[in-house]
């Protein structure tokens, strides 16, 4: 039997070697560079060398150049790692390899529904919200906006899923600081990026001014409108006043979508949960699980209180599929992986208490980082540290100086952060969402920042 042909007997050596590689990587995360400078391609491997040799080739040529993004000092974007239970669930999801497109012949879809319900309760969403697993918050926002579009047109006697957009009035999307994925969703759905209208925010904040929304809603005439609220704005972790926005949406027959990709986890911290007041009044809600829950990519949830409209958009009609409650009628995919299993494991293993503890710890660490940065004369912290994000700028210098600072930080390797622009100013943001980050990691990060500043 050739090594290069699959055989059942190869599972054990292949998976044992993969386990060894994974453990070496995971235990090395605290000391691995947070980001790498050299990320180029290497020549393709020879073919047909067998699973173990393929793994060896990969470990030689690529693994040393992978980032430590799953580790404790990667603060770019909003990035979580993977807890032990979540990773075990993820591996098993691949081993079980269930197609959760349907409910026939497997309990996998039942586990998914039980999991989306359990997370709804965790976030304070009632039973009127139906949830589905999708690959990320971008996809979740897209599904939510597609359902909103169906609802807005249905109110005007137009079934856009059946009839298409021709002849339908233009939609508009209103928000104070919508995430870029909202623009992407608008492009995908034929709403158009240009019809995402960014409204005035409260002074010094990235939360929308409810008066600005009230004015825009009042002067929109009959224009069908979708309002996107941020629950955790990506630059500073700011929150829109969801209850105020919900009241305005009710009055003007607008749909309210809440993008809580990471901020929905504020529900798990008693000191932060008030920021989500009014959440249950939303029409749809997005939350990422591969960020703050620390399950591996790719995992997010979309919730809506209008699943029948969601089904009108996403239903897959074919004689052999039937009229069933199958997930494939509610999401962009037909075939879907057993994505719920890592999230199910995370909740079963750690519970509300353990998941909430990570949230509270990360928020405390963000405050510690903010205080440490504010004590450096060269740095100005640009906003109050609200949740788990610190947004700061160099007191001197332009965007190029900021970029050189970030390049030195990347080369140093002890911490990773990403650039942004905050109220017109070139800035840096650090988001803390990894379960394993400690106070010692924050202190190491501050050392790395000081070194990157000194090298200027
Ligand atoms: C990260 C993020 C998204 C996009 O999420 P992906 O999982 O990368 O698709 C959308 N909205 C907000 C507020 C986010 O933080």
Coordinates of C-alpha atoms and ligand atoms in Angstrom, one line a residue:
X1 CA 0.0 0.0 0.0
X2 CA 1.5 3.3 -1.0
X3 CA 1.8 6.0 1.6
X4 CA 0.3 8.5 -0.8
X5 CA -3.1 6.7 -1.1
X6 CA -5.5 7.2 1.8
X7 CA -6.1 4.2 4.1
X8 CA -7.9 4.0 7.4
X9 CA -4.8 2.8 9.2
X10 CA -3.2 6.2 8.5
X11 CA -5.6 8.1 10.8
X12 CA -3.7 7.3 13.9
X13 CA -0.2 8.2 12.8
X14 CA -1.5 11.3 10.9
X15 CA -3.6 12.5 13.8
X16 CA -1.0 11.7 16.4
X17 CA 1.6 13.7 14.5
X18 CA -1.0 16.5 14.1
X19 CA -1.6 16.4 17.9
X20 CA 2.1 16.7 18.6
X21 CA 2.4 19.6 16.2
X22 CA -0.7 21.3 17.7
X23 CA 0.5 21.0 21.3
X24 CA 3.9 22.3 20.4
X25 CA 2.3 25.3 18.7
X26 CA -0.2 25.9 21.5
X27 CA 2.3 25.7 24.3
X28 CA 4.6 28.0 22.3
X29 CA 2.0 30.7 21.8
X30 CA 3.1 32.8 24.8
X31 CA 6.6 33.1 23.4
X32 CA 5.9 33.1 19.7
X33 CA 6.1 36.5 17.9
X34 CA 2.6 38.0 17.9
X35 CA 3.0 38.8 14.2
X36 CA 5.6 37.9 11.6
X37 CA 7.3 40.2 9.0
X38 CA 8.0 37.5 6.4
X39 CA 4.7 36.1 5.1
X40 CA 5.7 35.3 1.5
X41 CA 5.1 32.1 -0.5
X42 CA 7.5 29.2 -0.7
X43 CA 7.8 26.7 -3.5
X44 CA 5.0 24.1 -3.7
X45 CA 5.8 20.8 -1.9
X46 CA 6.5 17.7 -3.8
X47 CA 3.4 15.7 -4.4
X48 CA 2.2 12.3 -3.0
X49 CA 4.6 12.2 -0.1
X50 CA 2.0 11.0 2.5
X51 CA 0.3 12.7 5.4
X52 CA 3.2 12.7 7.8
X53 CA 5.8 14.0 5.3
X54 CA 3.3 16.7 4.2
X55 CA 3.0 17.8 7.8
X56 CA 6.7 17.9 8.2
X57 CA 7.0 20.0 5.0
X58 CA 4.4 22.4 6.3
X59 CA 6.0 22.7 9.7
X60 CA 9.4 23.5 8.1
X61 CA 8.2 26.0 5.5
X62 CA 5.1 27.7 6.9
X63 CA 4.5 27.1 10.5
X64 CA 7.4 29.2 11.8
X65 CA 5.9 32.1 9.8
X66 CA 2.4 31.9 11.3
X67 CA 1.3 34.6 13.6
X68 CA 0.6 34.2 17.3
X69 CA -2.8 35.6 16.7
X70 CA -4.3 32.9 18.9
X71 CA -1.9 33.9 21.7
X72 CA -2.1 36.3 24.6
X73 CA -0.6 39.5 23.1
X74 CA -2.2 39.8 19.7
X75 CA -4.4 42.8 20.0
X76 CA -5.1 43.5 16.3
X77 CA -8.7 43.8 15.0
X78 CA -10.8 41.9 17.6
X79 CA -9.1 38.5 17.9
X80 CA -9.8 35.7 20.2
X81 CA -7.9 32.4 20.5
X82 CA -9.3 28.9 21.2
X83 CA -10.0 27.5 24.7
X84 CA -9.1 23.9 25.2
X85 CA -12.8 22.7 25.2
X86 CA -13.6 24.8 22.1
X87 CA -10.7 23.4 20.2
X88 CA -11.6 19.9 21.1
X89 CA -15.1 20.5 19.9
X90 CA -13.7 22.0 16.7
X91 CA -11.5 19.0 16.0
X92 CA -14.4 16.6 16.6
X93 CA -16.6 18.7 14.3
X94 CA -14.2 17.8 11.6
X95 CA -13.9 14.2 12.6
X96 CA -17.7 13.7 12.8
X97 CA -18.0 15.7 9.5
X98 CA -21.8 16.1 9.7
X99 CA -23.5 18.1 7.0
X100 CA -25.8 20.4 9.0
X101 CA -27.8 21.5 6.0
X102 CA -30.7 19.4 7.2
X103 CA -32.4 17.7 10.2
X104 CA -32.7 14.2 8.6
X105 CA -30.9 11.3 10.0
X106 CA -28.6 13.1 12.4
X107 CA -28.9 14.9 15.7
X108 CA -26.4 17.5 14.6
X109 CA -29.0 20.1 13.6
X110 CA -30.8 19.6 17.0
X111 CA -27.6 20.3 18.8
X112 CA -27.2 23.5 16.7
X113 CA -30.7 24.7 17.6
X114 CA -30.1 23.9 21.3
X115 CA -26.9 25.8 21.1
X116 CA -28.3 28.9 19.4
X117 CA -31.1 29.0 22.1
X118 CA -28.6 28.6 24.9
X119 CA -26.6 31.5 23.6
X120 CA -29.7 33.6 23.1
X121 CA -30.4 33.2 26.8
X122 CA -26.8 34.1 27.7
X123 CA -27.1 37.3 25.7
X124 CA -30.6 38.2 27.1
X125 CA -32.5 37.5 23.9
X126 CA -35.9 35.9 24.4
X127 CA -37.5 32.9 22.7
X128 CA -38.9 35.1 20.0
X129 CA -35.4 35.3 18.5
X130 CA -34.5 32.4 16.2
X131 CA -30.7 31.9 15.7
X132 CA -28.5 30.3 13.1
X133 CA -24.8 29.7 12.8
X134 CA -22.9 31.4 10.1
X135 CA -19.2 31.9 9.3
X136 CA -18.7 35.4 10.9
X137 CA -20.2 38.7 11.8
X138 CA -19.9 39.9 8.2
X139 CA -22.1 37.0 7.0
X140 CA -24.4 37.5 10.0
X141 CA -24.9 41.2 9.1
X142 CA -25.6 40.2 5.5
X143 CA -28.2 37.7 6.5
X144 CA -29.8 40.2 8.9
X145 CA -29.9 43.0 6.3
X146 CA -31.3 40.6 3.7
X147 CA -34.1 39.7 6.1
X148 CA -34.6 43.4 6.8
X149 CA -34.8 44.1 3.1
X150 CA -37.5 41.4 2.7
X151 CA -39.5 42.9 5.6
X152 CA -39.2 46.5 4.4
X153 CA -40.4 45.6 0.9
X154 CA -43.1 43.1 2.2
X155 CA -44.6 46.1 4.0
X156 CA -45.0 47.8 0.6
X157 CA -46.5 44.8 -1.1
X158 CA -43.3 43.7 -2.8
X159 CA -41.7 40.3 -2.4
X160 CA -38.1 41.1 -3.3
X161 CA -36.9 37.4 -3.0
X162 CA -39.4 36.5 -5.7
X163 CA -39.6 39.6 -7.9
X164 CA -36.2 41.0 -7.6
X165 CA -35.2 44.6 -7.0
X166 CA -36.5 46.1 -10.3
X167 CA -39.2 48.6 -9.6
X168 CA -38.7 48.5 -5.9
X169 CA -38.1 51.8 -4.0
X170 CA -34.5 52.5 -2.8
X171 CA -33.6 51.4 0.7
X172 CA -31.4 53.4 3.0
X173 CA -29.3 52.2 5.9
X174 CA -28.7 54.6 8.8
X175 CA -26.0 54.4 11.5
X176 CA -23.5 56.4 13.4
X177 CA -20.4 54.3 13.0
X178 CA -21.3 51.2 11.0
X179 CA -18.7 48.5 10.7
X180 CA -17.2 48.1 7.2
X181 CA -19.1 44.8 6.9
X182 CA -22.4 46.8 6.8
X183 CA -21.2 48.5 3.6
X184 CA -20.2 45.1 2.2
X185 CA -23.6 43.7 3.0
X186 CA -25.2 46.8 1.3
X187 CA -23.1 46.1 -1.8
X188 CA -24.0 42.4 -1.9
X189 CA -27.7 43.0 -1.4
X190 CA -28.2 45.6 -4.1
X191 CA -28.8 48.3 -1.6
X192 CA -25.6 50.0 -2.6
X193 CA -22.7 51.3 -0.4
X194 CA -23.7 54.8 -1.2
X195 CA -27.1 54.3 0.5
X196 CA -25.5 53.6 3.8
X197 CA -25.8 57.1 5.4
X198 CA -23.4 57.8 8.3
X199 CA -25.0 60.1 10.9
X200 CA -23.6 62.5 13.4
X201 CA -22.3 61.0 16.5
X202 CA -22.4 62.4 20.1
X203 CA -19.5 64.8 20.8
X204 CA -16.2 62.9 21.2
X205 CA -18.0 59.6 20.8
X206 CA -18.5 56.9 18.1
X207 CA -22.1 56.4 19.3
X208 CA -24.8 57.9 17.1
X209 CA -26.6 61.1 18.3
X210 CA -30.3 59.9 18.6
X211 CA -31.4 63.4 17.6
X212 CA -29.5 63.1 14.3
X213 CA -31.3 59.8 13.7
X214 CA -34.7 61.3 14.6
X215 CA -34.1 64.2 12.1
X216 CA -33.0 61.9 9.3
X217 CA -35.9 59.5 9.9
X218 CA -38.3 62.4 9.8
X219 CA -37.0 63.8 6.5
X220 CA -36.9 60.5 4.7
X221 CA -40.6 60.5 3.7
X222 CA -41.7 57.1 2.6
X223 CA -38.2 55.8 2.1
X224 CA -37.8 52.2 3.6
X225 CA -35.2 52.4 6.3
X226 CA -32.9 50.1 8.1
X227 CA -31.1 51.3 11.2
X228 CA -27.9 49.7 12.3
X229 CA -26.9 50.1 15.9
X230 CA -23.4 49.4 17.1
X231 CA -23.1 47.4 20.3
X232 CA -19.4 47.6 20.6
X233 CA -18.0 50.0 17.9
X234 CA -14.7 48.6 16.6
X235 CA -12.5 51.7 17.3
X236 CA -13.3 52.4 20.9
X237 CA -15.9 49.9 22.0
X238 CA -18.6 52.5 22.2
X239 CA -22.3 51.6 22.3
X240 CA -25.3 53.2 20.6
X241 CA -28.3 53.9 22.9
X242 CA -30.2 50.9 21.6
X243 CA -33.4 51.6 23.6
X244 CA -33.6 55.2 22.1
X245 CA -32.9 53.9 18.6
X246 CA -35.6 51.2 19.0
X247 CA -38.2 53.7 20.0
X248 CA -37.4 55.8 16.9
X249 CA -37.5 52.8 14.7
X250 CA -41.0 51.8 16.0
X251 CA -42.3 55.3 15.3
X252 CA -41.0 55.3 11.8
X253 CA -41.5 51.6 10.8
X254 CA -37.8 51.1 10.4
X255 CA -36.0 47.9 11.0
X256 CA -33.4 47.9 13.9
X257 CA -30.4 45.7 13.5
X258 CA -27.8 45.5 16.3
X259 CA -24.2 44.7 15.3
X260 CA -22.8 43.3 18.5
X261 CA -20.0 41.3 17.0
X262 CA -17.9 41.4 20.2
X263 CA -19.9 43.9 22.3
X264 CA -22.8 41.5 22.9
X265 CA -20.5 39.9 25.4
X266 CA -21.0 42.9 27.7
X267 CA -24.2 41.0 28.7
X268 CA -21.9 38.7 30.7
X269 CA -20.4 41.4 32.9
X270 CA -22.8 43.0 35.4
X271 CA -20.7 46.2 35.3
X272 CA -21.1 46.5 31.5
X273 CA -24.5 44.9 30.8
X274 CA -26.4 48.2 31.0
X275 CA -24.8 49.2 27.8
X276 CA -27.1 46.7 26.0
X277 CA -30.4 48.1 27.4
X278 CA -33.1 47.7 24.8
X279 CA -31.4 44.9 23.0
X280 CA -34.5 42.7 23.1
X281 CA -36.3 45.3 21.1
X282 CA -34.1 44.8 18.0
X283 CA -35.4 43.0 14.9
X284 CA -32.1 41.3 14.3
X285 CA -28.8 40.8 16.1
X286 CA -25.3 39.9 15.1
X287 CA -22.7 38.3 17.4
X288 CA -19.4 36.7 16.6
X289 CA -18.2 33.7 18.5
X290 CA -14.7 33.4 17.0
X291 CA -13.9 36.7 18.7
X292 CA -14.7 36.9 22.4
X293 CA -16.0 33.4 23.0
X294 CA -12.6 32.1 21.9
X295 CA -13.8 29.3 19.6
X296 CA -11.7 28.8 16.5
X297 CA -12.7 30.4 13.2
X298 CA -15.2 30.5 11.7
X299 CA -18.2 31.0 13.9
X300 CA -20.9 33.6 14.4
X301 CA -24.6 33.8 15.1
X302 CA -27.4 35.7 13.4
X303 CA -30.6 36.2 15.4
X304 CA -33.9 37.5 14.1
X305 CA -37.5 37.7 15.3
X306 CA -38.7 37.3 11.8
X307 CA -37.5 33.8 10.8
X308 CA -40.3 33.3 8.3
X309 CA -39.0 36.3 6.3
X310 CA -35.5 35.0 6.6
X311 CA -36.8 31.8 5.1
X312 CA -38.4 33.6 2.2
X313 CA -35.0 34.9 1.2
X314 CA -32.8 31.8 1.9
X315 CA -35.1 28.9 1.2
X316 CA -33.7 26.3 -1.1
X317 CA -36.5 24.9 -3.2
X318 CA -36.0 21.5 -4.7
X319 CA -38.3 18.5 -4.7
X320 CA -35.8 16.4 -2.8
X321 CA -35.4 19.0 0.0
X322 CA -39.1 19.2 1.0
X323 CA -40.8 21.8 3.2
X324 CA -38.7 21.2 6.3
X325 CA -37.3 23.3 9.2
X326 CA -33.8 22.5 7.9
X327 CA -31.0 25.1 8.4
X328 CA -30.3 25.4 4.7
X329 CA -33.5 27.3 4.3
X330 CA -32.3 30.1 6.6
X331 CA -28.6 30.7 5.7
X332 CA -26.6 31.4 2.6
X333 CA -25.0 27.9 2.6
X334 CA -26.7 24.7 1.7
X335 CA -24.0 22.3 3.0
X336 CA -22.7 23.5 6.4
X337 CA -20.1 22.2 8.8
X338 CA -20.9 21.1 12.4
X339 CA -20.0 24.7 13.4
X340 CA -22.1 24.6 16.6
X341 CA -20.0 21.9 18.3
X342 CA -17.1 24.1 19.5
X343 CA -19.6 26.7 20.9
X344 CA -21.6 23.9 22.5
X345 CA -18.4 22.6 24.1
X346 CA -17.4 26.0 25.3
X347 CA -20.7 26.6 27.1
X348 CA -20.9 23.1 28.5
X349 CA -17.3 23.2 29.8
X350 CA -17.1 26.7 31.2
X351 CA -20.6 27.9 31.6
X352 CA -21.9 31.5 31.9
X353 CA -19.5 32.0 34.8
X354 CA -16.3 31.0 33.0
X355 CA -17.2 32.8 29.8
X356 CA -18.1 35.9 31.8
X357 CA -14.9 35.7 33.8
X358 CA -12.9 36.0 30.6
X359 CA -14.9 39.1 29.6
X360 CA -14.4 40.8 33.0
X361 CA -10.7 40.0 33.0
X362 CA -10.2 41.3 29.5
X363 CA -12.0 44.5 30.4
X364 CA -9.8 45.0 33.5
X365 CA -6.7 44.3 31.4
X366 CA -7.8 46.9 28.8
X367 CA -8.1 49.5 31.6
X368 CA -4.6 48.5 32.9
X369 CA -3.2 48.9 29.3
X370 CA -5.0 52.2 29.0
X371 CA -3.5 53.5 32.2
X372 CA 0.0 52.3 31.3
X373 CA -0.2 54.0 27.9
X374 CA -1.6 57.2 29.3
X375 CA 1.5 57.4 31.6
X376 CA 3.8 57.5 28.6
X377 CA 4.5 61.2 27.6
X378 CA 4.6 60.3 23.9
X379 CA 1.1 58.8 23.9
X380 CA -2.4 60.1 24.2
X381 CA -5.2 57.8 24.9
X382 CA -8.1 59.0 22.7
X383 CA -11.2 57.9 24.4
X384 CA -12.3 56.4 27.7
X385 CA -11.5 52.7 27.8
X386 CA -15.0 51.4 27.7
X387 CA -15.0 47.7 27.1
X388 CA -11.9 45.8 26.0
X389 CA -10.5 48.3 23.5
X390 CA -7.8 51.0 24.0
X391 CA -7.6 53.6 21.2
X392 CA -4.5 55.9 21.3
X393 CA -2.3 58.1 19.2
X394 CA 1.3 59.4 19.2
X395 CA 1.3 63.0 20.4
X396 CA 3.7 63.9 17.7
X397 CA 3.7 62.9 14.0
X398 CA 1.4 62.0 11.2
X399 CA 0.0 58.7 9.8
X400 CA 3.5 57.8 8.5
X401 CA 5.0 58.1 12.0
X402 CA 2.1 56.0 13.4
X403 CA 2.9 53.3 10.7
X404 CA 6.6 53.3 11.5
X405 CA 5.7 52.8 15.2
X406 CA 3.5 49.8 14.3
X407 CA 6.2 48.4 12.1
X408 CA 8.7 48.5 14.9
X409 CA 6.2 46.9 17.2
X410 CA 5.6 44.1 14.7
X411 CA 9.3 43.6 14.3
X412 CA 9.7 43.5 18.1
X413 CA 7.1 40.7 18.1
X414 CA 6.0 41.0 21.7
X415 CA 2.6 42.5 20.9
X416 CA 0.5 43.2 17.8
X417 CA -1.9 46.1 17.2
X418 CA -3.6 47.6 14.2
X419 CA -4.0 51.1 12.8
X420 CA -7.2 53.2 12.6
X421 CA -8.4 56.7 12.2
X422 CA -10.3 58.2 15.1
X423 CA -12.1 61.5 14.8
X424 CA -9.8 62.3 11.8
X425 CA -6.7 61.4 13.7
X426 CA -4.2 58.6 12.8
X427 CA -4.5 56.2 15.7
X428 CA -3.7 52.7 17.0
X429 CA -6.2 50.4 18.6
X430 CA -5.6 47.4 20.9
X431 CA -8.5 45.0 21.5
X432 CA -8.1 42.4 24.2
X433 CA -10.2 39.3 23.5
X434 CA -8.0 36.3 24.2
X435 CA -8.9 34.0 27.1
X436 CA -5.2 33.6 28.2
X437 CA -4.0 37.2 28.4
X438 CA -2.7 38.1 31.9
X439 CA -1.4 41.2 33.7
X440 CA 2.1 40.1 32.9
X441 CA 1.2 40.2 29.2
X442 CA 0.0 43.8 29.5
X443 CA 3.3 44.7 31.3
X444 CA 5.3 43.0 28.5
X445 CA 3.2 44.9 25.9
X446 CA 4.0 48.2 27.6
X447 CA 7.7 47.4 27.5
X448 CA 7.4 46.6 23.8
X449 CA 5.5 49.9 23.2
X450 CA 8.2 51.8 25.1
X451 CA 10.9 50.1 23.0
X452 CA 9.1 50.9 19.7
X453 CA 8.8 54.6 20.8
X454 CA 12.5 54.8 21.8
X455 CA 13.6 53.4 18.5
X456 CA 12.0 56.3 16.6
Ligands
LIG1 C1 -15.3 42.0 13.5 C2 -16.6 42.7 13.3 C3 -17.4 42.5 12.2 C4 -17.0 41.5 11.1 O1 -16.8 40.3 11.7 P1 -16.1 39.1 10.9 O2 -16.3 38.0 11.9 O3 -14.7 39.5 10.7 O4 -16.8 38.8 9.6 C5 -18.6 43.2 12.1 N1 -18.9 44.1 13.0 C6 -18.2 44.4 14.1 C7 -18.6 45.4 15.1 C8 -17.0 43.7 14.3 O5 -16.2 44.0 15.3

